[in-house]
Short mmCIF file of C-alpha atoms in Angstrom, two decimals:
data_model
loop_
_atom_site.label_atom_id
_atom_site.label_comp_id
_atom_site.label_asym_id
_atom_site.label_seq_id
_atom_site.Cartn_x
_atom_site.Cartn_y
_atom_site.Cartn_z
CA MET U 2 -25.39 -2.04 -12.54
CA ASN U 3 -26.15 -0.84 -8.97
CA ASN U 4 -29.04 1.46 -8.31
CA GLY U 5 -28.92 2.58 -11.86
CA MET U 6 -25.20 3.56 -11.60
CA GLU U 7 -22.50 1.84 -13.56
CA TYR U 8 -19.37 0.83 -11.64
CA SER U 9 -15.85 -0.18 -12.52
CA ASP U 10 -13.83 -2.17 -10.01
CA ILE U 11 -10.09 -2.09 -10.03
CA GLY U 12 -8.06 -4.39 -7.87
CA LEU U 13 -7.23 -8.11 -7.62
CA SER U 14 -8.89 -10.03 -10.36
CA ALA U 15 -10.99 -13.14 -9.56
CA SER U 16 -8.10 -15.43 -10.68
CA ASP U 17 -5.70 -13.42 -8.48
CA ARG U 18 -7.98 -13.73 -5.43
CA ILE U 19 -8.22 -17.47 -5.98
CA LEU U 20 -4.48 -17.71 -6.03
CA VAL U 21 -4.08 -15.61 -2.93
CA TRP U 22 -6.56 -17.64 -1.03
CA ALA U 23 -5.31 -21.06 -2.27
CA VAL U 24 -1.51 -20.88 -2.52
CA PRO U 25 -0.35 -19.77 1.01
CA PRO U 26 -2.70 -22.25 2.85
CA LEU U 27 -1.64 -25.06 0.51
CA LEU U 28 2.10 -24.25 0.93
CA GLY U 29 1.62 -23.85 4.69
CA ALA U 30 -0.01 -27.25 4.94
CA VAL U 31 2.74 -28.96 2.87
CA ILE U 32 5.57 -27.29 4.90
CA GLY U 33 3.71 -28.19 8.15
CA TRP U 34 3.41 -31.79 7.16
CA PHE U 35 7.14 -32.10 6.70
CA ILE U 36 8.19 -29.99 9.79
CA PRO U 37 8.60 -33.06 12.06
CA ALA U 38 10.87 -34.67 9.56
CA ILE U 39 12.84 -31.52 8.94
CA ALA U 40 13.20 -30.98 12.69
CA ASP U 41 14.50 -34.50 13.23
CA TRP U 42 17.04 -33.99 10.45
CA ALA U 43 18.11 -30.52 11.64
CA THR U 44 18.74 -31.48 15.21
CA GLY U 45 21.80 -33.41 13.98
CA LEU U 46 23.32 -30.28 12.49
CA ALA U 47 25.02 -27.99 15.02
CA TRP U 48 25.10 -24.96 12.67
CA VAL U 49 21.32 -24.94 12.27
CA PRO U 50 19.76 -22.19 14.55
CA PHE U 51 16.82 -22.72 16.86
CA GLN U 52 18.02 -26.03 18.12
CA GLY U 53 15.87 -25.82 21.27
CA PRO U 54 12.47 -25.63 19.42
CA LEU U 55 13.61 -28.09 16.78
CA GLU U 56 14.61 -30.67 19.46
CA LEU U 57 11.17 -30.20 21.16
CA ILE U 58 9.40 -30.84 17.87
CA ALA U 59 11.59 -33.82 17.11
CA SER U 60 10.92 -35.32 20.61
CA ILE U 61 7.17 -35.50 20.07
CA GLN U 62 6.30 -38.90 18.66
CA GLY U 63 3.17 -40.33 17.03
CA PRO U 64 1.38 -40.21 13.63
CA TRP U 65 -0.87 -37.40 14.76
CA VAL U 66 2.12 -34.95 14.94
CA VAL U 67 2.27 -34.42 11.20
CA ILE U 68 -1.43 -33.85 11.08
CA VAL U 69 -1.28 -31.12 13.82
CA THR U 70 1.65 -29.35 12.14
CA ALA U 71 0.02 -29.54 8.77
CA VAL U 72 -3.22 -28.01 10.18
CA LEU U 73 -1.13 -25.26 11.89
CA GLY U 74 0.57 -24.59 8.61
CA LEU U 75 -2.81 -24.42 6.81
CA LEU U 76 -4.02 -21.94 9.42
CA ALA U 77 -0.87 -19.78 9.15
CA GLY U 78 -1.32 -19.76 5.35
CA MET U 79 -4.94 -18.65 5.66
CA ILE U 80 -3.95 -15.84 7.97
CA LEU U 81 -1.30 -14.82 5.39
CA SER U 82 -3.92 -14.84 2.65
CA HIS U 83 -6.32 -12.72 4.73
CA VAL U 84 -3.59 -10.14 5.37
CA ALA U 85 -2.62 -10.04 1.70
CA ILE U 86 -6.25 -9.36 0.68
CA LYS U 87 -6.74 -6.77 3.37
CA GLU U 88 -3.54 -4.86 2.35
CA SER U 89 -4.46 -4.79 -1.37
CA LEU U 90 -6.14 -1.62 -2.71
CA ALA U 91 -9.60 -2.05 -4.18
CA VAL U 92 -11.01 0.86 -6.23
CA ARG U 93 -14.68 1.26 -7.22
CA LEU U 94 -15.32 3.95 -9.81
CA SER U 95 -18.56 5.54 -11.04
CA ASP U 96 -19.31 8.68 -12.91
CA LYS U 97 -20.17 10.33 -9.56
CA GLU U 98 -17.69 9.12 -6.97
CA ILE U 99 -14.47 7.07 -6.23
CA THR U 100 -14.32 4.61 -3.31
CA LEU U 101 -10.96 3.27 -2.28
CA ARG U 102 -10.72 0.42 0.21
CA ILE U 103 -7.54 -0.93 1.94
CA HIS U 104 -6.93 -2.25 5.46
CA GLU U 105 -10.71 -2.67 5.63
CA VAL U 106 -11.12 1.14 5.62
CA ASP U 107 -13.11 2.95 2.88
CA HIS U 108 -12.26 6.44 1.56
CA THR U 109 -14.87 7.92 -0.80
CA PHE U 110 -14.45 11.10 -2.91
CA ALA U 111 -17.13 12.82 -4.96
CA ARG U 112 -16.26 13.52 -8.57
CA GLU U 113 -16.35 17.26 -8.10
CA GLU U 114 -13.69 16.88 -5.36
CA VAL U 115 -11.10 15.34 -7.69
CA SER U 116 -9.34 17.67 -10.17
CA ALA U 117 -6.79 15.13 -11.50
CA VAL U 118 -5.73 11.49 -11.27
CA PHE U 119 -2.33 10.06 -12.13
CA LEU U 120 0.18 7.47 -11.31
CA ASP U 121 3.36 8.58 -9.50
CA GLY U 122 5.62 5.65 -10.04
CA LYS U 123 3.42 2.72 -8.87
CA GLN U 124 1.18 4.81 -6.63
CA LEU U 125 -2.27 6.12 -7.61
CA VAL U 126 -2.67 9.75 -6.72
CA LEU U 127 -5.84 11.83 -6.56
CA LEU U 128 -5.55 15.59 -6.51
CA GLY U 129 -8.19 18.05 -5.00
CA ASN U 130 -9.28 21.31 -6.37
CA GLU U 131 -6.48 23.25 -4.62
CA GLY U 132 -3.80 20.85 -5.96
CA GLU U 133 -3.60 18.99 -2.65
CA GLU U 134 -3.18 15.25 -2.53
CA LEU U 135 -6.50 13.61 -1.52
CA TYR U 136 -5.17 10.07 -1.67
CA ARG U 137 -2.03 8.09 -2.52
CA GLU U 138 -1.71 4.29 -2.55
CA LYS U 139 -0.45 1.51 -4.84
CA PRO U 140 -3.06 -0.29 -6.94
CA GLU U 141 -2.97 -3.89 -7.88
CA ALA U 142 -3.97 -3.42 -11.48
CA LYS U 143 -1.70 -2.54 -14.32
CA ARG U 144 -1.28 1.10 -15.37
CA ASP U 145 -3.18 0.90 -18.61
CA VAL U 146 -6.17 -0.78 -16.85
CA VAL U 147 -6.24 1.95 -14.20
CA ALA U 148 -5.95 4.73 -16.74
CA GLU U 149 -8.70 3.31 -18.99
CA ALA U 150 -11.14 2.97 -16.11
CA PHE U 151 -10.72 6.55 -14.90
CA LYS U 152 -10.96 7.88 -18.48
CA ARG U 153 -14.12 5.87 -19.15
CA HIS U 154 -15.82 7.49 -16.17
CA GLY U 155 -14.80 10.96 -17.31
CA TYR U 156 -12.14 11.72 -14.67
CA SER U 157 -9.16 14.03 -15.57
CA TRP U 158 -6.52 11.39 -16.06
CA ARG U 159 -2.93 12.74 -16.45
CA ASP U 160 0.04 10.87 -17.81
CA ARG U 161 2.22 12.63 -15.19
CA ASP U 162 1.96 14.83 -12.08
CA PRO U 163 0.62 18.23 -13.43
CA PHE U 164 2.62 19.92 -10.61
CA ALA U 165 5.84 18.05 -11.32
CA ASP U 166 7.75 21.27 -12.04
CA HIS U 167 6.59 22.95 -8.86
CA TYR U 168 8.43 20.72 -6.37
CA VAL U 169 11.49 22.02 -4.38
CA ARG U 170 13.77 19.72 -2.50
CA TRP U 171 13.54 19.87 1.22
CA VAL U 172 16.71 20.69 3.23
CA ALA U 173 17.02 21.31 6.94
CA ASP U 174 15.49 24.71 7.87
CA SER U 175 14.19 25.43 4.44
CA PRO U 176 13.40 29.20 4.32
CA GLY U 177 10.11 28.69 2.52
CA LEU U 178 8.69 26.69 5.40
CA THR U 179 7.71 27.51 8.96
CA PRO U 180 9.70 25.94 11.95
CA SER U 181 6.87 23.56 12.62
CA MET U 182 6.85 22.37 8.98
CA ASN U 183 10.59 21.94 9.02
CA ALA U 184 10.24 19.91 12.27
CA LEU U 185 7.67 17.66 10.51
CA PHE U 186 10.01 17.16 7.53
CA LEU U 187 12.84 16.23 9.88
CA ALA U 188 10.73 13.74 11.78
CA ARG U 189 9.56 12.26 8.42
CA GLU U 190 13.20 12.01 7.28
CA LYS U 191 13.98 9.89 10.37
CA ALA U 192 10.90 7.73 9.79
CA MET U 193 12.01 7.06 6.25
CA GLU U 194 15.47 6.18 7.40
CA ASN U 195 13.95 3.72 9.86
CA GLU U 196 11.58 2.42 7.04
CA ASP U 197 8.66 3.26 9.17
CA LYS U 198 6.16 3.76 6.31
CA LYS U 199 3.08 4.24 8.51
CA ASP U 200 4.76 7.15 10.45
CA ALA U 201 6.05 8.66 7.16
CA ALA U 202 2.47 8.49 5.75
CA ASP U 203 1.00 10.06 8.88
CA LEU U 204 3.51 12.93 8.72
CA ARG U 205 2.76 13.45 5.05
CA GLN U 206 -0.86 13.92 6.09
CA GLU U 207 0.07 16.41 8.85
CA LEU U 208 2.01 18.43 6.27
CA SER U 209 -0.91 18.33 3.89
CA LYS U 210 -3.14 19.80 6.59
CA LEU U 211 -0.74 22.76 6.66
CA GLY U 212 -0.93 23.25 2.92
CA ILE U 213 2.16 21.27 1.83
CA THR U 214 2.21 18.35 -0.55
CA VAL U 215 5.25 16.01 -0.28
CA ARG U 216 6.76 13.93 -2.95
CA ASP U 217 9.50 11.33 -2.38
CA ASP U 218 12.41 10.32 -4.62
CA GLY U 219 14.07 7.50 -2.70
CA LYS U 220 15.08 9.00 0.63
CA LYS U 221 14.87 12.57 -0.70
CA GLN U 222 11.75 14.70 0.05
CA TYR U 223 10.36 17.36 -2.26
CA TRP U 224 7.57 19.76 -1.48
CA ARG U 225 5.18 22.36 -2.98
CA GLN U 226 2.47 24.62 -1.58
CA HIS U 227 -1.31 24.02 -2.20
CA GLY U 228 -3.20 26.55 -4.31
CA GLN U 229 -0.69 26.77 -7.14
CA ARG U 230 -1.76 26.22 -10.72
CA PRO U 231 -0.18 23.65 -13.04
#
């Protein structure tokens, strides 16, 4: 309970967090401990790359070397753990609002703003009252856990996209779109080809501002207009 309001938290479980915080640092420390020995062995193999750095490590003598490399490995593992936690989606639900946190940024939506919730593949999708996508991101919890939590708090959970039959595949110069919209789709196609996920997500948001929702199927883009009814 919090201020008289019941919450449900969806994300990494306590045991998952322990593993994320413990395993990478531990592996990093172990690998770091053996790096001097590995470097000494690898310098005798001409086919092993990075001979310069390996020879430098092998040339450093003293019992303190393995301690330093182990500590560096530990720190690298801790950084990796921090990044993994930061990039995992945490969802807090109540009967009144939804708060989603990822990359240390919070997005909060009041219950009345959300008309439907569903999973599109592995991504959680929130729809607004005009059918627009409010949010899209991959949750850490399993599908049935996510569905049960939203249903428990009274949100309109759907087993599939209610607008699934409204999408049209985008092709260059689609007649149903303006030139500026087609230009955004073309730029997004290039971003997807280059596997630039951030740019593709930003361009999705730009199209949403223009009243267009985008859905991907591999490298193919599909679209529909806001304001339609399922």
